[in-house]
mmCIF file of C-alpha atoms and ligand atoms in Angstrom:
data_model
loop_
_atom_site.group_PDB
_atom_site.id
_atom_site.type_symbol
_atom_site.label_atom_id
_atom_site.label_comp_id
_atom_site.label_asym_id
_atom_site.label_seq_id
_atom_site.Cartn_x
_atom_site.Cartn_y
_atom_site.Cartn_z
ATOM 1 C CA MET R 1 33.469 -106.362 153.962
ATOM 2 C CA MET R 2 30.315 -104.350 153.993
ATOM 3 C CA PRO R 3 29.344 -103.922 150.214
ATOM 4 C CA ASP R 4 28.797 -100.041 150.963
ATOM 5 C CA ALA R 5 32.099 -99.394 153.052
ATOM 6 C CA VAL R 6 33.728 -99.954 149.615
ATOM 7 C CA PRO R 7 32.648 -97.171 146.772
ATOM 8 C CA PRO R 8 32.124 -97.908 143.492
ATOM 9 C CA PRO R 9 34.530 -96.835 141.254
ATOM 10 C CA HIS R 10 33.297 -93.757 138.729
ATOM 11 C CA ALA R 11 30.625 -94.197 136.759
ATOM 12 C CA ALA R 12 31.850 -94.431 133.319
ATOM 13 C CA LEU R 13 29.156 -91.275 131.552
ATOM 14 C CA ARG R 14 29.277 -87.814 133.195
ATOM 15 C CA LEU R 15 26.991 -84.197 133.365
ATOM 16 C CA ARG R 16 29.687 -82.069 133.352
ATOM 17 C CA LEU R 17 27.525 -78.404 134.325
ATOM 18 C CA ASP R 18 29.312 -75.780 133.578
ATOM 19 C CA SER R 19 28.259 -72.421 136.799
ATOM 20 C CA ALA R 20 29.868 -69.758 135.223
ATOM 21 C CA ALA R 21 27.598 -70.442 132.164
ATOM 22 C CA LEU R 22 24.419 -71.122 134.615
ATOM 23 C CA ALA R 23 25.020 -67.991 136.397
ATOM 24 C CA ALA R 24 25.517 -66.312 133.728
ATOM 25 C CA ASN R 25 22.357 -67.635 132.218
ATOM 26 C CA TRP R 26 21.245 -66.549 135.515
ATOM 27 C CA ARG R 27 21.971 -63.077 135.804
ATOM 28 C CA ALA R 28 21.205 -62.889 131.324
ATOM 29 C CA LEU R 29 17.557 -63.214 132.246
ATOM 30 C CA ASP R 30 17.326 -61.325 135.163
ATOM 31 C CA SER R 31 18.843 -58.096 133.421
ATOM 32 C CA LEU R 32 16.098 -58.818 130.403
ATOM 33 C CA SER R 33 13.085 -59.220 133.127
ATOM 34 C CA GLY R 34 14.339 -55.586 134.430
ATOM 35 C CA ALA R 35 13.419 -54.344 137.074
ATOM 36 C CA ALA R 36 10.916 -57.927 137.595
ATOM 37 C CA ARG R 37 12.561 -59.915 139.732
ATOM 38 C CA THR R 38 14.084 -63.372 137.905
ATOM 39 C CA GLY R 39 13.210 -66.753 139.934
ATOM 40 C CA ALA R 40 14.006 -70.293 139.163
ATOM 41 C CA ALA R 41 12.114 -72.729 137.718
ATOM 42 C CA ILE R 42 13.815 -76.045 139.854
ATOM 43 C CA LYS R 43 11.286 -78.886 139.106
ATOM 44 C CA ALA R 44 12.621 -81.992 137.517
ATOM 45 C CA ASP R 45 15.937 -81.414 139.126
ATOM 46 C CA CYS R 46 16.767 -78.273 137.701
ATOM 47 C CA TYR R 47 15.480 -80.169 134.331
ATOM 48 C CA GLY R 48 18.083 -82.614 134.572
ATOM 49 C CA LEU R 49 20.965 -81.002 135.394
ATOM 50 C CA GLY R 50 21.040 -81.447 139.521
ATOM 51 C CA VAL R 51 18.884 -79.237 142.276
ATOM 52 C CA THR R 52 22.798 -80.223 144.554
ATOM 53 C CA ALA R 53 23.915 -78.707 141.776
ATOM 54 C CA ALA R 54 22.456 -76.210 140.592
ATOM 55 C CA VAL R 55 20.911 -74.354 142.976
ATOM 56 C CA PRO R 56 23.706 -73.155 145.048
ATOM 57 C CA VAL R 57 25.199 -71.347 141.450
ATOM 58 C CA LEU R 58 22.199 -69.808 141.439
ATOM 59 C CA ALA R 59 21.018 -68.944 144.517
ATOM 60 C CA ALA R 60 24.827 -67.383 145.016
ATOM 61 C CA ALA R 61 24.010 -65.444 141.447
ATOM 62 C CA GLY R 62 20.843 -63.833 143.582
ATOM 63 C CA CYS R 63 17.705 -66.014 143.094
ATOM 64 C CA ARG R 64 15.024 -65.829 145.831
ATOM 65 C CA ASP R 65 12.037 -67.123 144.334
ATOM 66 C CA TRP R 66 11.711 -70.684 142.913
ATOM 67 C CA PHE R 67 9.328 -72.989 141.668
ATOM 68 C CA VAL R 68 8.915 -77.311 141.961
ATOM 69 C CA ALA R 69 6.445 -78.788 141.142
ATOM 70 C CA HIS R 70 5.829 -81.795 143.079
ATOM 71 C CA TRP R 71 6.126 -81.999 147.510
ATOM 72 C CA GLN R 72 9.177 -84.139 147.266
ATOM 73 C CA GLU R 73 10.834 -81.366 145.068
ATOM 74 C CA ALA R 74 9.836 -78.979 147.768
ATOM 75 C CA ALA R 75 11.863 -81.031 150.632
ATOM 76 C CA GLU R 76 14.737 -81.440 148.171
ATOM 77 C CA ALA R 77 14.559 -77.278 147.512
ATOM 78 C CA VAL R 78 14.621 -76.667 151.411
ATOM 79 C CA ARG R 79 17.945 -78.310 151.753
ATOM 80 C CA PHE R 80 18.755 -75.927 150.117
ATOM 81 C CA VAL R 81 16.722 -72.635 150.103
ATOM 82 C CA PRO R 82 14.380 -71.021 152.645
ATOM 83 C CA ALA R 83 10.986 -72.731 152.562
ATOM 84 C CA ALA R 84 9.599 -69.359 152.505
ATOM 85 C CA GLN R 85 10.887 -68.669 149.013
ATOM 86 C CA VAL R 86 9.549 -72.345 147.564
ATOM 87 C CA SER R 87 6.396 -72.617 145.717
ATOM 88 C CA VAL R 88 4.820 -75.663 144.973
ATOM 89 C CA LEU R 89 2.710 -75.246 141.308
ATOM 90 C CA HIS R 90 0.767 -78.915 141.584
ATOM 91 C CA GLY R 91 -0.726 -77.467 144.993
ATOM 92 C CA PRO R 92 -2.921 -79.223 147.233
ATOM 93 C CA MET R 93 -4.500 -82.077 146.102
ATOM 94 C CA THR R 94 -5.691 -83.180 149.951
ATOM 95 C CA ASP R 95 -5.771 -82.344 153.666
ATOM 96 C CA ALA R 96 -2.885 -83.508 153.815
ATOM 97 C CA GLU R 97 -1.087 -81.837 151.227
ATOM 98 C CA ALA R 98 -2.100 -78.740 152.063
ATOM 99 C CA ALA R 99 -0.648 -79.873 156.474
ATOM 100 C CA TYR R 100 2.762 -80.335 154.588
ATOM 101 C CA ALA R 101 2.692 -76.944 152.874
ATOM 102 C CA ARG R 102 3.111 -75.287 156.351
ATOM 103 C CA ALA R 103 4.525 -78.306 158.260
ATOM 104 C CA LEU R 104 7.470 -77.342 155.313
ATOM 105 C CA GLY R 105 7.272 -73.842 155.173
ATOM 106 C CA VAL R 106 6.637 -73.661 151.833
ATOM 107 C CA ARG R 107 3.740 -71.838 149.764
ATOM 108 C CA PRO R 108 1.033 -74.287 147.774
ATOM 109 C CA VAL R 109 0.156 -72.361 144.302
ATOM 110 C CA LEU R 110 -3.380 -73.023 144.139
ATOM 111 C CA ASN R 111 -5.593 -73.908 141.286
ATOM 112 C CA SER R 112 -8.960 -74.729 141.510
ATOM 113 C CA LEU R 113 -11.315 -73.070 143.344
ATOM 114 C CA ALA R 114 -11.199 -76.402 145.858
ATOM 115 C CA GLN R 115 -6.994 -76.013 146.254
ATOM 116 C CA VAL R 116 -8.697 -72.563 147.652
ATOM 117 C CA ARG R 117 -11.271 -73.253 150.119
ATOM 118 C CA ARG R 118 -9.241 -75.751 151.327
ATOM 119 C CA TRP R 119 -6.257 -74.223 152.347
ATOM 120 C CA LEU R 120 -8.681 -71.792 154.238
ATOM 121 C CA ASP R 121 -10.309 -73.818 155.878
ATOM 122 C CA THR R 122 -6.521 -75.656 156.874
ATOM 123 C CA GLY R 123 -5.586 -72.588 158.413
ATOM 124 C CA GLY R 124 -4.989 -70.080 155.988
ATOM 125 C CA GLY R 125 -1.242 -68.538 155.284
ATOM 126 C CA PRO R 126 0.719 -67.144 152.546
ATOM 127 C CA CYS R 127 -0.482 -68.993 149.384
ATOM 128 C CA ASP R 128 0.161 -68.494 145.952
ATOM 129 C CA LEU R 129 -2.578 -68.376 143.360
ATOM 130 C CA MET R 130 -2.438 -69.242 139.755
ATOM 131 C CA VAL R 131 -5.210 -68.819 137.316
ATOM 132 C CA ASP R 132 -5.689 -70.228 134.014
ATOM 133 C CA THR R 133 -5.516 -67.015 131.527
ATOM 134 C CA GLY R 134 -6.088 -69.539 128.333
ATOM 135 C CA MET R 135 -3.600 -72.343 128.107
ATOM 136 C CA ASN R 136 -6.216 -74.710 130.198
ATOM 137 C CA ARG R 137 -4.609 -76.956 132.287
ATOM 138 C CA LEU R 138 -3.468 -75.718 135.829
ATOM 139 C CA GLY R 139 -5.504 -72.903 137.784
ATOM 140 C CA LEU R 140 -8.423 -70.750 138.640
ATOM 141 C CA SER R 141 -10.702 -70.391 135.441
ATOM 142 C CA MET R 142 -11.857 -66.453 134.704
ATOM 143 C CA GLY R 143 -15.301 -66.978 136.314
ATOM 144 C CA GLU R 144 -13.802 -67.899 139.690
ATOM 145 C CA ILE R 145 -11.173 -65.147 140.291
ATOM 146 C CA GLY R 146 -13.971 -62.930 141.480
ATOM 147 C CA ASP R 147 -14.948 -65.431 144.031
ATOM 148 C CA GLU R 148 -15.220 -64.379 147.798
ATOM 149 C CA ALA R 149 -12.603 -67.241 149.126
ATOM 150 C CA VAL R 150 -10.232 -65.445 146.970
ATOM 151 C CA GLY R 151 -10.862 -62.674 148.598
ATOM 152 C CA ALA R 152 -9.944 -64.048 151.599
ATOM 153 C CA LEU R 153 -6.769 -65.544 151.033
ATOM 154 C CA GLU R 154 -3.305 -64.455 152.021
ATOM 155 C CA ILE R 155 -1.016 -63.693 148.418
ATOM 156 C CA GLU R 156 2.216 -63.549 148.022
ATOM 157 C CA THR R 157 2.854 -64.058 144.139
ATOM 158 C CA CYS R 158 -0.389 -64.270 141.888
ATOM 159 C CA MET R 159 0.125 -65.633 138.624
ATOM 160 C CA SER R 160 -0.824 -67.822 134.916
ATOM 161 C CA HIS R 161 1.693 -68.824 132.469
ATOM 162 C CA LEU R 162 2.101 -68.451 128.726
ATOM 163 C CA ALA R 163 1.000 -70.828 126.471
ATOM 164 C CA SER R 164 3.056 -69.984 123.292
ATOM 165 C CA ALA R 165 5.689 -67.684 124.117
ATOM 166 C CA ASP R 166 8.045 -69.558 122.591
ATOM 167 C CA GLU R 167 5.980 -68.358 119.147
ATOM 168 C CA ASP R 168 4.940 -65.311 117.912
ATOM 169 C CA CYS R 169 0.665 -65.377 117.900
ATOM 170 C CA ALA R 170 -2.464 -63.948 118.464
ATOM 171 C CA GLN R 171 -2.432 -65.551 122.105
ATOM 172 C CA ASN R 172 -0.043 -63.780 123.872
ATOM 173 C CA ALA R 173 -1.555 -60.631 123.440
ATOM 174 C CA ALA R 174 -4.568 -62.568 124.579
ATOM 175 C CA GLN R 175 -3.401 -64.150 127.778
ATOM 176 C CA LEU R 176 -1.650 -60.627 128.416
ATOM 177 C CA ALA R 177 -4.623 -58.654 128.639
ATOM 178 C CA ARG R 178 -6.213 -61.686 130.874
ATOM 179 C CA PHE R 179 -4.162 -61.180 132.933
ATOM 180 C CA ARG R 180 -4.186 -57.706 133.165
ATOM 181 C CA GLU R 181 -7.509 -57.772 133.847
ATOM 182 C CA VAL R 182 -6.337 -60.627 136.789
ATOM 183 C CA ARG R 183 -3.884 -57.888 138.259
ATOM 184 C CA ASN R 184 -6.901 -55.458 138.963
ATOM 185 C CA ALA R 185 -9.006 -57.946 140.394
ATOM 186 C CA VAL R 186 -6.969 -60.451 142.100
ATOM 187 C CA GLN R 187 -5.246 -58.902 145.101
ATOM 188 C CA ALA R 188 -1.593 -60.811 145.653
ATOM 189 C CA GLN R 189 1.820 -59.167 146.812
ATOM 190 C CA HIS R 190 2.745 -59.800 143.632
ATOM 191 C CA TYR R 191 1.952 -60.868 140.269
ATOM 192 C CA SER R 192 3.854 -63.315 137.766
ATOM 193 C CA LEU R 193 3.410 -63.896 134.042
ATOM 194 C CA CYS R 194 6.793 -65.144 132.198
ATOM 195 C CA ASN R 195 8.619 -68.417 131.458
ATOM 196 C CA SER R 196 11.754 -67.901 129.642
ATOM 197 C CA ALA R 197 10.751 -67.329 126.406
ATOM 198 C CA GLY R 198 8.007 -64.520 127.654
ATOM 199 C CA ILE R 199 11.025 -63.021 129.087
ATOM 200 C CA ALA R 200 11.756 -62.019 125.041
ATOM 201 C CA LEU R 201 8.382 -60.477 124.787
ATOM 202 C CA GLY R 202 9.230 -57.296 126.373
ATOM 203 C CA GLY R 203 9.064 -55.224 129.629
ATOM 204 C CA ASP R 204 4.444 -54.959 129.015
ATOM 205 C CA TYR R 205 5.081 -58.871 130.625
ATOM 206 C CA HIS R 206 7.421 -58.766 133.020
ATOM 207 C CA PHE R 207 4.977 -57.769 136.002
ATOM 208 C CA ASP R 208 7.054 -58.244 139.111
ATOM 209 C CA LEU R 209 8.319 -61.168 138.716
ATOM 210 C CA THR R 210 9.260 -63.906 135.733
ATOM 211 C CA ARG R 211 9.645 -67.392 135.876
ATOM 212 C CA PRO R 212 12.587 -68.994 133.888
ATOM 213 C CA GLY R 213 13.358 -72.398 133.809
ATOM 214 C CA LEU R 214 14.879 -73.320 130.411
ATOM 215 C CA ALA R 215 16.814 -70.391 129.835
ATOM 216 C CA LEU R 216 18.762 -71.422 132.633
ATOM 217 C CA TYR R 217 19.655 -74.337 131.798
ATOM 218 C CA GLY R 218 21.061 -73.418 128.267
ATOM 219 C CA GLY R 219 18.018 -73.371 126.566
ATOM 220 C CA VAL R 220 17.257 -70.907 123.945
ATOM 221 C CA PRO R 221 13.241 -70.508 123.523
ATOM 222 C CA ARG R 222 12.798 -67.920 121.291
ATOM 223 C CA GLY R 223 15.426 -66.173 118.500
ATOM 224 C CA GLU R 224 15.644 -62.226 120.774
ATOM 225 C CA LEU R 225 17.843 -65.309 123.637
ATOM 226 C CA ALA R 226 20.206 -66.159 121.336
ATOM 227 C CA GLY R 227 24.236 -65.005 121.921
ATOM 228 C CA GLN R 228 22.280 -64.374 125.538
ATOM 229 C CA ILE R 229 22.421 -67.689 127.179
ATOM 230 C CA ALA R 230 25.352 -70.334 127.133
ATOM 231 C CA GLN R 231 24.960 -74.331 126.683
ATOM 232 C CA VAL R 232 25.497 -75.275 130.865
ATOM 233 C CA ALA R 233 24.969 -79.178 130.468
ATOM 234 C CA TRP R 234 28.215 -81.131 128.807
ATOM 235 C CA PRO R 235 27.670 -84.053 128.891
ATOM 236 C CA GLU R 236 30.564 -86.677 128.768
ATOM 237 C CA ALA R 237 31.027 -90.403 128.597
ATOM 238 C CA ALA R 238 34.202 -93.008 128.095
ATOM 239 C CA VAL R 239 35.361 -94.918 125.826
ATOM 240 C CA ILE R 240 34.866 -98.647 126.933
ATOM 241 C CA GLN R 241 36.099 -100.563 123.923
ATOM 242 C CA VAL R 242 37.994 -99.963 120.697
ATOM 243 C CA ARG R 243 37.916 -102.407 117.495
ATOM 244 C CA ASP R 244 39.271 -102.215 113.938
ATOM 245 C CA LEU R 245 36.753 -103.438 111.241
ATOM 246 C CA THR R 246 37.303 -105.338 108.047
ATOM 247 C CA ALA R 247 35.003 -103.824 105.017
ATOM 248 C CA GLY R 248 31.939 -105.606 105.502
ATOM 249 C CA GLU R 249 31.648 -105.600 108.885
ATOM 250 C CA SER R 250 28.120 -104.110 110.120
ATOM 251 C CA VAL R 251 28.124 -103.030 114.164
ATOM 252 C CA GLY R 252 25.125 -103.196 116.240
ATOM 253 C CA TYR R 253 21.489 -104.134 116.451
ATOM 254 C CA ASN R 254 19.973 -105.054 113.060
ATOM 255 C CA ALA R 255 23.803 -104.539 111.442
ATOM 256 C CA THR R 256 22.223 -101.542 110.358
ATOM 257 C CA PHE R 257 26.321 -99.185 109.170
ATOM 258 C CA VAL R 258 28.048 -101.732 107.684
ATOM 259 C CA ALA R 259 31.805 -100.787 107.115
ATOM 260 C CA PRO R 260 32.490 -99.513 104.150
ATOM 261 C CA GLY R 261 36.587 -100.564 104.107
ATOM 262 C CA PRO R 262 38.576 -101.440 107.479
ATOM 263 C CA MET R 263 37.579 -98.450 109.906
ATOM 264 C CA ARG R 264 38.641 -98.184 113.687
ATOM 265 C CA VAL R 265 34.870 -97.937 116.209
ATOM 266 C CA GLY R 266 34.398 -97.099 119.979
ATOM 267 C CA VAL R 267 32.077 -98.051 121.758
ATOM 268 C CA ILE R 268 31.106 -95.006 124.311
ATOM 269 C CA SER R 269 29.562 -95.637 127.878
ATOM 270 C CA VAL R 270 26.217 -93.984 127.222
ATOM 271 C CA GLY R 271 22.636 -95.417 125.434
ATOM 272 C CA TYR R 272 19.056 -94.981 125.481
ATOM 273 C CA ALA R 273 18.405 -96.131 128.937
ATOM 274 C CA ASP R 274 20.589 -92.953 130.050
ATOM 275 C CA GLY R 275 18.401 -90.891 127.583
ATOM 276 C CA TYR R 276 20.706 -90.463 124.730
ATOM 277 C CA LEU R 277 18.457 -91.838 122.766
ATOM 278 C CA ARG R 278 17.746 -94.027 119.474
ATOM 279 C CA CYS R 279 16.527 -90.875 117.486
ATOM 280 C CA TRP R 280 20.489 -90.839 117.518
ATOM 281 C CA SER R 281 21.011 -93.641 115.744
ATOM 282 C CA GLY R 282 23.717 -93.082 112.898
ATOM 283 C CA ARG R 283 22.854 -89.443 112.637
ATOM 284 C CA GLY R 284 24.357 -88.616 117.023
ATOM 285 C CA HIS R 285 28.233 -87.092 116.699
ATOM 286 C CA VAL R 286 30.479 -87.178 119.471
ATOM 287 C CA LEU R 287 33.515 -84.762 120.203
ATOM 288 C CA TRP R 288 36.811 -85.432 120.427
ATOM 289 C CA GLN R 289 40.258 -82.562 120.354
ATOM 290 C CA GLY R 290 37.912 -80.243 118.047
ATOM 291 C CA ARG R 291 36.898 -83.507 115.951
ATOM 292 C CA ARG R 292 32.893 -84.021 114.900
ATOM 293 C CA LEU R 293 32.544 -87.961 115.142
ATOM 294 C CA PRO R 294 29.664 -89.804 113.921
ATOM 295 C CA VAL R 295 27.583 -92.618 115.359
ATOM 296 C CA LEU R 296 27.437 -95.435 113.837
ATOM 297 C CA GLY R 297 23.850 -98.316 113.621
ATOM 298 C CA ARG R 298 22.075 -97.292 116.306
ATOM 299 C CA VAL R 299 21.975 -96.674 119.846
ATOM 300 C CA SER R 300 21.624 -99.564 122.421
ATOM 301 C CA MET R 301 20.153 -99.030 125.973
ATOM 302 C CA ASP R 302 23.848 -98.856 127.735
ATOM 303 C CA MET R 303 26.666 -97.910 125.112
ATOM 304 C CA THR R 304 26.775 -96.440 121.505
ATOM 305 C CA ILE R 305 29.493 -97.277 119.060
ATOM 306 C CA VAL R 306 31.411 -93.687 117.173
ATOM 307 C CA ASP R 307 33.633 -93.889 114.190
ATOM 308 C CA LEU R 308 36.797 -93.149 115.564
ATOM 309 C CA SER R 309 38.787 -92.808 112.123
ATOM 310 C CA THR R 310 39.741 -89.832 112.091
ATOM 311 C CA ALA R 311 40.969 -89.802 116.047
ATOM 312 C CA GLU R 312 44.087 -91.856 116.387
ATOM 313 C CA ASN R 313 45.242 -91.051 119.608
ATOM 314 C CA CYS R 314 41.736 -91.792 121.027
ATOM 315 C CA GLY R 315 42.239 -94.797 123.158
ATOM 316 C CA GLU R 316 39.771 -96.620 125.519
ATOM 317 C CA GLY R 317 39.728 -94.345 128.464
ATOM 318 C CA ASP R 318 39.633 -91.415 126.840
ATOM 319 C CA TRP R 319 36.140 -89.577 127.455
ATOM 320 C CA LEU R 320 33.879 -88.363 124.376
ATOM 321 C CA GLY R 321 31.916 -85.195 124.784
ATOM 322 C CA LEU R 322 28.240 -85.591 123.143
ATOM 323 C CA ASP R 323 27.570 -83.125 120.513
ATOM 324 C CA TYR R 324 24.444 -81.927 122.374
ATOM 325 C CA VAL R 325 23.799 -77.780 122.133
ATOM 326 C CA LEU R 326 20.392 -77.548 122.727
ATOM 327 C CA PRO R 327 18.989 -75.876 119.954
ATOM 328 C CA GLU R 328 20.475 -77.011 117.054
ATOM 329 C CA ALA R 329 20.261 -81.278 118.997
ATOM 330 C CA ALA R 330 16.508 -80.330 118.949
ATOM 331 C CA ALA R 331 16.882 -79.561 114.962
ATOM 332 C CA ALA R 332 18.957 -82.572 114.833
ATOM 333 C CA SER R 333 17.272 -85.291 117.061
ATOM 334 C CA GLY R 334 12.936 -83.867 116.582
ATOM 335 C CA LEU R 335 13.018 -83.549 120.066
ATOM 336 C CA SER R 336 12.641 -80.287 122.087
ATOM 337 C CA GLN R 337 15.225 -78.661 124.852
ATOM 338 C CA TYR R 338 13.247 -79.685 127.684
ATOM 339 C CA GLU R 339 13.500 -83.276 127.242
ATOM 340 C CA LEU R 340 16.969 -83.256 125.823
ATOM 341 C CA LEU R 341 17.672 -81.857 129.746
ATOM 342 C CA THR R 342 15.271 -83.971 131.512
ATOM 343 C CA LEU R 343 16.303 -87.501 129.767
ATOM 344 C CA LEU R 344 19.511 -87.086 131.079
ATOM 345 C CA GLY R 345 19.434 -90.088 133.372
ATOM 346 C CA ARG R 346 20.338 -91.305 136.984
ATOM 347 C CA ARG R 347 24.097 -93.048 135.822
ATOM 348 C CA PHE R 348 25.246 -89.567 135.109
ATOM 349 C CA ASP R 349 27.561 -88.750 137.213
ATOM 350 C CA ARG R 350 27.196 -85.379 138.496
ATOM 351 C CA SER R 351 29.450 -85.016 141.215
ATOM 352 C CA GLU R 352 32.223 -82.009 139.242
HETATM 353 C C1 LIG Y 1 7.646 -75.190 134.217
HETATM 354 C C2 LIG Y 1 7.211 -73.879 134.085
HETATM 355 C C3 LIG Y 1 7.882 -72.180 134.178
HETATM 356 C C4 LIG Y 1 9.424 -72.158 133.178
HETATM 357 O O1 LIG Y 1 9.004 -72.226 132.351
HETATM 358 P P1 LIG Y 1 10.491 -72.752 130.940
HETATM 359 O O2 LIG Y 1 9.737 -72.125 129.591
HETATM 360 O O3 LIG Y 1 11.116 -73.717 131.141
HETATM 361 O O4 LIG Y 1 11.118 -71.532 131.297
HETATM 362 C C5 LIG Y 1 7.232 -71.130 134.559
HETATM 363 N N1 LIG Y 1 6.722 -71.780 135.155
HETATM 364 C C6 LIG Y 1 5.519 -72.129 135.499
HETATM 365 C C7 LIG Y 1 4.233 -72.111 136.132
HETATM 366 C C8 LIG Y 1 6.018 -73.664 135.033
HETATM 367 O O5 LIG Y 1 5.095 -74.752 135.330
#
């Protein structure tokens, strides 16, 4: 028989996506955005959640403006949403990329005068423009926005990006003041400044369109958003073996945990190759029927060992949830909420 005629069994690790929470997060951010439209950053496969599952939910909630980083991501996005609603943040580095944007019907975000000229020289048409107001990442500098080539563009969205919106600091107001200068100098249909955290900085920052990513997917970058944003991603792993240890037996690589007495442990099917990094060794927890069970010893590539001593009825094949509520998990692991989501690997079953 052909190997692909027999589908493999389901993976023993899955990423449960709470679609209702995802839709509610978009609506909460839309309401916080006031009169501005609310888009969605869907780059990096919707921050690891999966475009296939997440984008239709966001579209049904009312989202009409989509931001990807790469051309490959644009190609995937247009399977689910109209191409004219998709902006590609990395911009056209070559004439071939400009031609690709036109062929697909998506808008390039022009990030330099060279990209502005390339877009005009290859035929022009609707585009977005990124202006750097102080992050020194992508975008035209303030000194370049008066260039006559910029005046020749057909700009749908003129945008900038906040570097420190998750903090209270002078940089936010400084970027806002510069973006107001940009609005006066550059003709565009819409102006857009805010990421998730920026939305919580208040109405002055909202302009015509906001571009949340992290908070859609359950991240809480600022205290004001706590209570309005719900967890969306629930990673779960199955127990693939149960073992009974006697006092003095050690667990895992380098024997970093030694059983103080007889104990029951479970080996679960998630490891650092899945984005459950070694920082969780001896520190992470899993959830079983309302109990929090500690991770024992080192996280391996494909497996992690947990303490089942207080979960007598948990056995092989049972599913354990990772304790992965983003703000708390970030504080416990030292990873950012962005990393916690985007690390979740390809072996997770995202089909439900
Ligand atoms: C990633 C990104 C966003 C979304 O940022 P979050 O902090 O995840 O809300 C918005 N705008 C641009 C330009 C981005 O690169």
